[in-house]
Short mmCIF file of C-alpha atoms in Angstrom, two decimals:
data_model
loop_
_atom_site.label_atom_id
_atom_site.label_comp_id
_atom_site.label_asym_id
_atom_site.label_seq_id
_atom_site.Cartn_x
_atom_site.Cartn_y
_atom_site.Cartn_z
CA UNK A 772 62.04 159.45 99.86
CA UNK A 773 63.35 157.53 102.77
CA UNK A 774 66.59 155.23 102.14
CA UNK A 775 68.72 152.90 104.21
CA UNK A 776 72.40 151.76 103.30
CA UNK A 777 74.12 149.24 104.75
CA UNK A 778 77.90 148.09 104.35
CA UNK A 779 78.06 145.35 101.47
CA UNK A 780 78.84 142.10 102.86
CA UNK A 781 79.56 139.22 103.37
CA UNK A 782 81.70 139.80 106.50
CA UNK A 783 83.72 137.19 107.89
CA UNK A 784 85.06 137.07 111.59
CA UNK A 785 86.03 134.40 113.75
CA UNK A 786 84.65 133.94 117.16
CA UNK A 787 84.46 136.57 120.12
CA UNK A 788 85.78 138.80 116.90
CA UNK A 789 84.45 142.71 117.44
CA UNK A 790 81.58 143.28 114.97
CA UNK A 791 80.60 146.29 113.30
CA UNK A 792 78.00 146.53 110.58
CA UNK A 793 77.51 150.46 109.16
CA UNK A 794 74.12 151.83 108.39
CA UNK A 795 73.11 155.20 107.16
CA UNK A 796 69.74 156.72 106.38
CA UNK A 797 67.87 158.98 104.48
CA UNK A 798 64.26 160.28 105.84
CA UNK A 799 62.18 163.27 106.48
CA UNK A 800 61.21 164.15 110.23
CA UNK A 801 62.71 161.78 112.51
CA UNK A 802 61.97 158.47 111.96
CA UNK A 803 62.46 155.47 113.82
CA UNK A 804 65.11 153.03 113.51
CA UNK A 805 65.89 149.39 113.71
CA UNK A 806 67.90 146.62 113.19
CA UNK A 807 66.23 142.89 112.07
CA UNK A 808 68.17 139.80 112.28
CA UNK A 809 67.27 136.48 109.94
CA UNK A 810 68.91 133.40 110.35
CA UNK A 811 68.61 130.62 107.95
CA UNK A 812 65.31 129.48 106.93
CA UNK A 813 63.74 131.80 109.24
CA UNK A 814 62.15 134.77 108.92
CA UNK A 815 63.08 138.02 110.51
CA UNK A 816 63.04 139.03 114.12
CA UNK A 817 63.80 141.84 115.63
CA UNK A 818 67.05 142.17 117.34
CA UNK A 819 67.26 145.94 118.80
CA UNK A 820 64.90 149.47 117.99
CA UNK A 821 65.79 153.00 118.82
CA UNK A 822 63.34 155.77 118.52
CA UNK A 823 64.67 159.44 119.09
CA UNK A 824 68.31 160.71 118.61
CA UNK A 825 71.12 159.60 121.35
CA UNK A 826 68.68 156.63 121.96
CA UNK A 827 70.51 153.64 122.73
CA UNK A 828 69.24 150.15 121.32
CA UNK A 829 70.59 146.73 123.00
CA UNK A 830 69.81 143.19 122.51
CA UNK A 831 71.71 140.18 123.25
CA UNK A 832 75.19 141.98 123.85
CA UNK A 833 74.28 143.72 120.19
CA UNK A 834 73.74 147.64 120.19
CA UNK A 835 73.57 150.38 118.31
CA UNK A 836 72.99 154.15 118.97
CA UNK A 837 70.50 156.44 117.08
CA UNK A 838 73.21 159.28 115.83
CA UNK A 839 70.95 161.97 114.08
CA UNK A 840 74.21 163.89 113.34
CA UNK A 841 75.30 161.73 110.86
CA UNK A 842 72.02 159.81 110.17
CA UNK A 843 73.45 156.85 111.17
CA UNK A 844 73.13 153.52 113.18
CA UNK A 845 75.62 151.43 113.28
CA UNK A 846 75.00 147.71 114.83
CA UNK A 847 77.83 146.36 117.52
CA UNK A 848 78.92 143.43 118.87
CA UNK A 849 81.99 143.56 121.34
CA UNK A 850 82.18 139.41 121.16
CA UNK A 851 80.03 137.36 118.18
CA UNK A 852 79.86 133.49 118.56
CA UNK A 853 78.95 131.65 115.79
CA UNK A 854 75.59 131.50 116.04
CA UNK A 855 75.28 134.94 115.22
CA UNK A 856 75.78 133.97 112.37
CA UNK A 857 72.93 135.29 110.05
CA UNK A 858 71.40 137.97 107.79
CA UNK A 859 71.70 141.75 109.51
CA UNK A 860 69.05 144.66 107.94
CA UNK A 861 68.71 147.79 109.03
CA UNK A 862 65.42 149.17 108.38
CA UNK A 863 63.64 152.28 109.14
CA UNK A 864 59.87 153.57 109.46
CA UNK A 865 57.72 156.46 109.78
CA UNK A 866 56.62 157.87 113.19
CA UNK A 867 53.05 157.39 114.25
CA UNK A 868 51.84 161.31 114.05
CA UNK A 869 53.93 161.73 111.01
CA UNK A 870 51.01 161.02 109.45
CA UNK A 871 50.53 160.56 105.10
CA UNK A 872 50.59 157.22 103.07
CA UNK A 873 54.22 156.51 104.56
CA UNK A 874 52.83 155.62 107.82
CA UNK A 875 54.46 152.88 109.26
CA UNK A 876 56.49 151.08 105.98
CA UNK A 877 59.48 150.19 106.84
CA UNK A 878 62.37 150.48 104.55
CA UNK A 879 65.13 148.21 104.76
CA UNK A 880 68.92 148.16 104.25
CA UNK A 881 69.69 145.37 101.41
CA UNK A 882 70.89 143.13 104.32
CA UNK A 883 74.32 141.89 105.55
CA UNK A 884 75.48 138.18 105.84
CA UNK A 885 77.39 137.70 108.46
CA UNK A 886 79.26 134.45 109.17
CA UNK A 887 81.24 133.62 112.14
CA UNK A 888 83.76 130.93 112.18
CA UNK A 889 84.42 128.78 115.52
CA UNK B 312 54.60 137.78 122.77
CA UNK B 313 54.22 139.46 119.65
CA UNK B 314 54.07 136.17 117.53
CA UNK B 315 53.09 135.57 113.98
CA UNK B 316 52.48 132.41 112.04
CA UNK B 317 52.19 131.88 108.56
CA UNK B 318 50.42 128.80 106.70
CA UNK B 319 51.51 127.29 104.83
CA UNK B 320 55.56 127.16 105.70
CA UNK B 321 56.58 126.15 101.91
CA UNK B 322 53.80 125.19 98.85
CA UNK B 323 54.83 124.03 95.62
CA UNK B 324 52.10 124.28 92.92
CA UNK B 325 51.46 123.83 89.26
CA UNK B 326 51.82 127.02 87.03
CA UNK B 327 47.98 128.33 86.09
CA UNK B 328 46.69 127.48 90.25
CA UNK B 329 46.02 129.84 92.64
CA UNK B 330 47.77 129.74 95.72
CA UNK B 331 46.69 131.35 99.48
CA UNK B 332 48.74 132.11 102.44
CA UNK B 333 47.68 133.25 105.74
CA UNK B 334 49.53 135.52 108.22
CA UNK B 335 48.16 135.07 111.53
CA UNK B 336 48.81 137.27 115.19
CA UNK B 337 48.46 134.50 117.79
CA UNK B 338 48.43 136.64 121.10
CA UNK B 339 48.14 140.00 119.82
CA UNK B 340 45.33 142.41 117.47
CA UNK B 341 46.91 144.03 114.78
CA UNK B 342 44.68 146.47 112.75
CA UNK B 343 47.81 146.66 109.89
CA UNK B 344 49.87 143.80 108.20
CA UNK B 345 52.22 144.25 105.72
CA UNK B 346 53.04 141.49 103.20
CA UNK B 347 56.91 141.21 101.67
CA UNK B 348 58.95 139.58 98.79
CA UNK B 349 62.01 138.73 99.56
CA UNK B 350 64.54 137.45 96.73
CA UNK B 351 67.58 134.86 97.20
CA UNK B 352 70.47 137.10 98.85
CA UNK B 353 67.99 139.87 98.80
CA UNK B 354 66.58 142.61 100.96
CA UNK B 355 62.66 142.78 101.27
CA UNK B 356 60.47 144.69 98.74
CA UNK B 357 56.94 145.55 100.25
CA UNK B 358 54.08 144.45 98.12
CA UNK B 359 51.34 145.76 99.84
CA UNK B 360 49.93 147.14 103.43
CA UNK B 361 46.58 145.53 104.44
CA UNK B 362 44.48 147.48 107.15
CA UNK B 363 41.54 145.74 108.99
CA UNK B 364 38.63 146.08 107.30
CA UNK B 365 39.03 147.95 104.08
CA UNK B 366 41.13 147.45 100.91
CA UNK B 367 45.10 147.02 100.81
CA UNK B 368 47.17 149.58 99.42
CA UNK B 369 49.98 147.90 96.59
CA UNK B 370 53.05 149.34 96.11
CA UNK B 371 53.74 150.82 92.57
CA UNK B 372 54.44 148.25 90.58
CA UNK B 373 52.66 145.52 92.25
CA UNK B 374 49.56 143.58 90.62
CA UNK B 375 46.51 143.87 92.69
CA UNK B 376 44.43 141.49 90.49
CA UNK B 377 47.47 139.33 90.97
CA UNK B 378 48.12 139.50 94.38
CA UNK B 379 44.79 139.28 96.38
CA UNK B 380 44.63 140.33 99.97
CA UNK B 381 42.30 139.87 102.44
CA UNK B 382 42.57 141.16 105.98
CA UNK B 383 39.10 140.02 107.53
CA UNK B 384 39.72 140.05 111.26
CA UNK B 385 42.37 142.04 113.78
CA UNK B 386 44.21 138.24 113.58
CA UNK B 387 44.35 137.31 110.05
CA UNK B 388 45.58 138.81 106.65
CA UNK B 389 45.15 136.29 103.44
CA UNK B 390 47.89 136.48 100.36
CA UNK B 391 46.14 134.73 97.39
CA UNK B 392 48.74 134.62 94.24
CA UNK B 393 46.24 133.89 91.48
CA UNK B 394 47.71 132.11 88.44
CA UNK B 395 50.50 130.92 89.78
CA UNK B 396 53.54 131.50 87.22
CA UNK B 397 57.13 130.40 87.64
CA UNK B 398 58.49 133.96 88.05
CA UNK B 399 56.14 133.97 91.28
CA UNK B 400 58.61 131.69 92.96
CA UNK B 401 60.08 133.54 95.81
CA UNK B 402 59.58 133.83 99.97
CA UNK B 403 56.65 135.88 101.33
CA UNK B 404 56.70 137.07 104.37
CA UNK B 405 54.15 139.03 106.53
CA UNK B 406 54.11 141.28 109.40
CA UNK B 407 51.65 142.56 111.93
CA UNK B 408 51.90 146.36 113.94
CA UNK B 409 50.46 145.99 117.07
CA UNK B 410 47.31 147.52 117.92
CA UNK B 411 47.83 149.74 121.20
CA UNK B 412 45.14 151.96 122.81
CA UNK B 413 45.00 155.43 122.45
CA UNK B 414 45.72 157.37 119.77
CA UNK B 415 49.22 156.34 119.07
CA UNK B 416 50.34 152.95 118.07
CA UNK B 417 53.41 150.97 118.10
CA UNK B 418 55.89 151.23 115.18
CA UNK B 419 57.35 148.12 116.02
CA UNK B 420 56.20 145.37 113.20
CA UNK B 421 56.61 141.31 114.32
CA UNK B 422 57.20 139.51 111.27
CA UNK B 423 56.14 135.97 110.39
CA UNK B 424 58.31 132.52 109.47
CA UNK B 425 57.66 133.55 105.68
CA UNK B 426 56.21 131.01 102.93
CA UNK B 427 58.25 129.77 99.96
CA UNK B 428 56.39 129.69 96.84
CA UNK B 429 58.05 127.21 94.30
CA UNK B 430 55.72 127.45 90.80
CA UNK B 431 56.83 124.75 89.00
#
């Protein structure tokens, strides 16, 4: 079945601090992947998609880059403030013509807290 | 674009009541929600997907009789948590897919504010 892992948190930077938060997946065919940002009391938006290998998601100076190779997609930050500060997940779904029950679930990473001091 | 409301934001009820939520697309159709469960500190579990028109499929493990869904219209999906019990506490949160034409659809899924349940 499909699986997501993300890196165990809480991480802790300061400001303009480089950001990296690991995920790695586990799916058949090629799914599509995602990252989903909640910040407190809110519920989850999404910050950047990618849907085929080498794809490159951005969002609001955040990236990451669909790496089939190693079935991972890591989420980047060159410069965080401190309202980034939030919960990361990493989540992945189904393709459209993949077709069967799994259509379209996403699965999701058990989330990363991220705080970012001034 | 692409936004979803939920109603009520936060309900606090007496254990034994029934309680409903409703997910909403504002400026969009979406022929599939999804409804979630999301623990303190915790990732999201999915309870159930609820397609336009016909019956929600729950995931394993998940009470159907418990957990009444409705999805009446391309705009609205209802959650009804019938007899309310304390261990029902928790933060629901819906999604919607968006509906495109043609025969593929987006994989992208907008999720609402969420709804915290306290069963006292």
């Amino acid at each position: 079945g499909n699986s997501v892992t993300q890196m165990e948190g809480p991480v802790t930077l300061s400001e303009e601090a480089f950001l990296t938060i690991n995920c790695t997946y586990t799916a058949t065919g090629y799914p599509s992947l995602f990252w989903y940002v909640q910040y407190p009391g809110e519920g989850l938006q999404l910050l950047l998609k990618a849907t085929k290998a080498d794809d490159k998601g951005s969002n609001k100076g955040f990236e990451a880059t669909y790496r089939k190779e190693t079935t991972s997609f890591h989420l980047e930050k060159g410069s965080v403030q401190v309202s980034d500060s939030a919960v990361y997940f990493c989540a992945l779904s189904n393709k459209p013509n993949a077709g069967g029950t799994s259509y379209g679930k996403l699965t999701f990473g058990q989330g990363t807290i991220l705080t970012v001091h001034p | 674009g692409a936004v979803v409301s939920q109603h009520p934001s936060w309900v606090i009820c007496k254990s034994g009541t029934s309680v409903k939520i409703e997910c909403r697309s504002l400026d969009f159709q979406a022929t599939t929600m999804f409804w979630y469960r999301q623990f303190p500190k915790q990732s999201l579990m999915l309870m159930a997907t609820s397609n336009e028109g016909s019956k929600a499929t729950y995931e394993q493990g998940v009470e159907k009789d418990k957990f009444l869904i409705n999805h009446a219209s391309l705009t609205l999906s209802t959650l009804t948590v019938t007899s309310a019990h304390p261990e029902d506490s928790s933060f629901y949160i819906c999604s919607a897919r968006v509906r495109r034409e043609g025969p593929l659809v987006s994989d992208t899924q907008y999720f609402g504010p969420g709804t915290r349940l306290t069963v006292l």
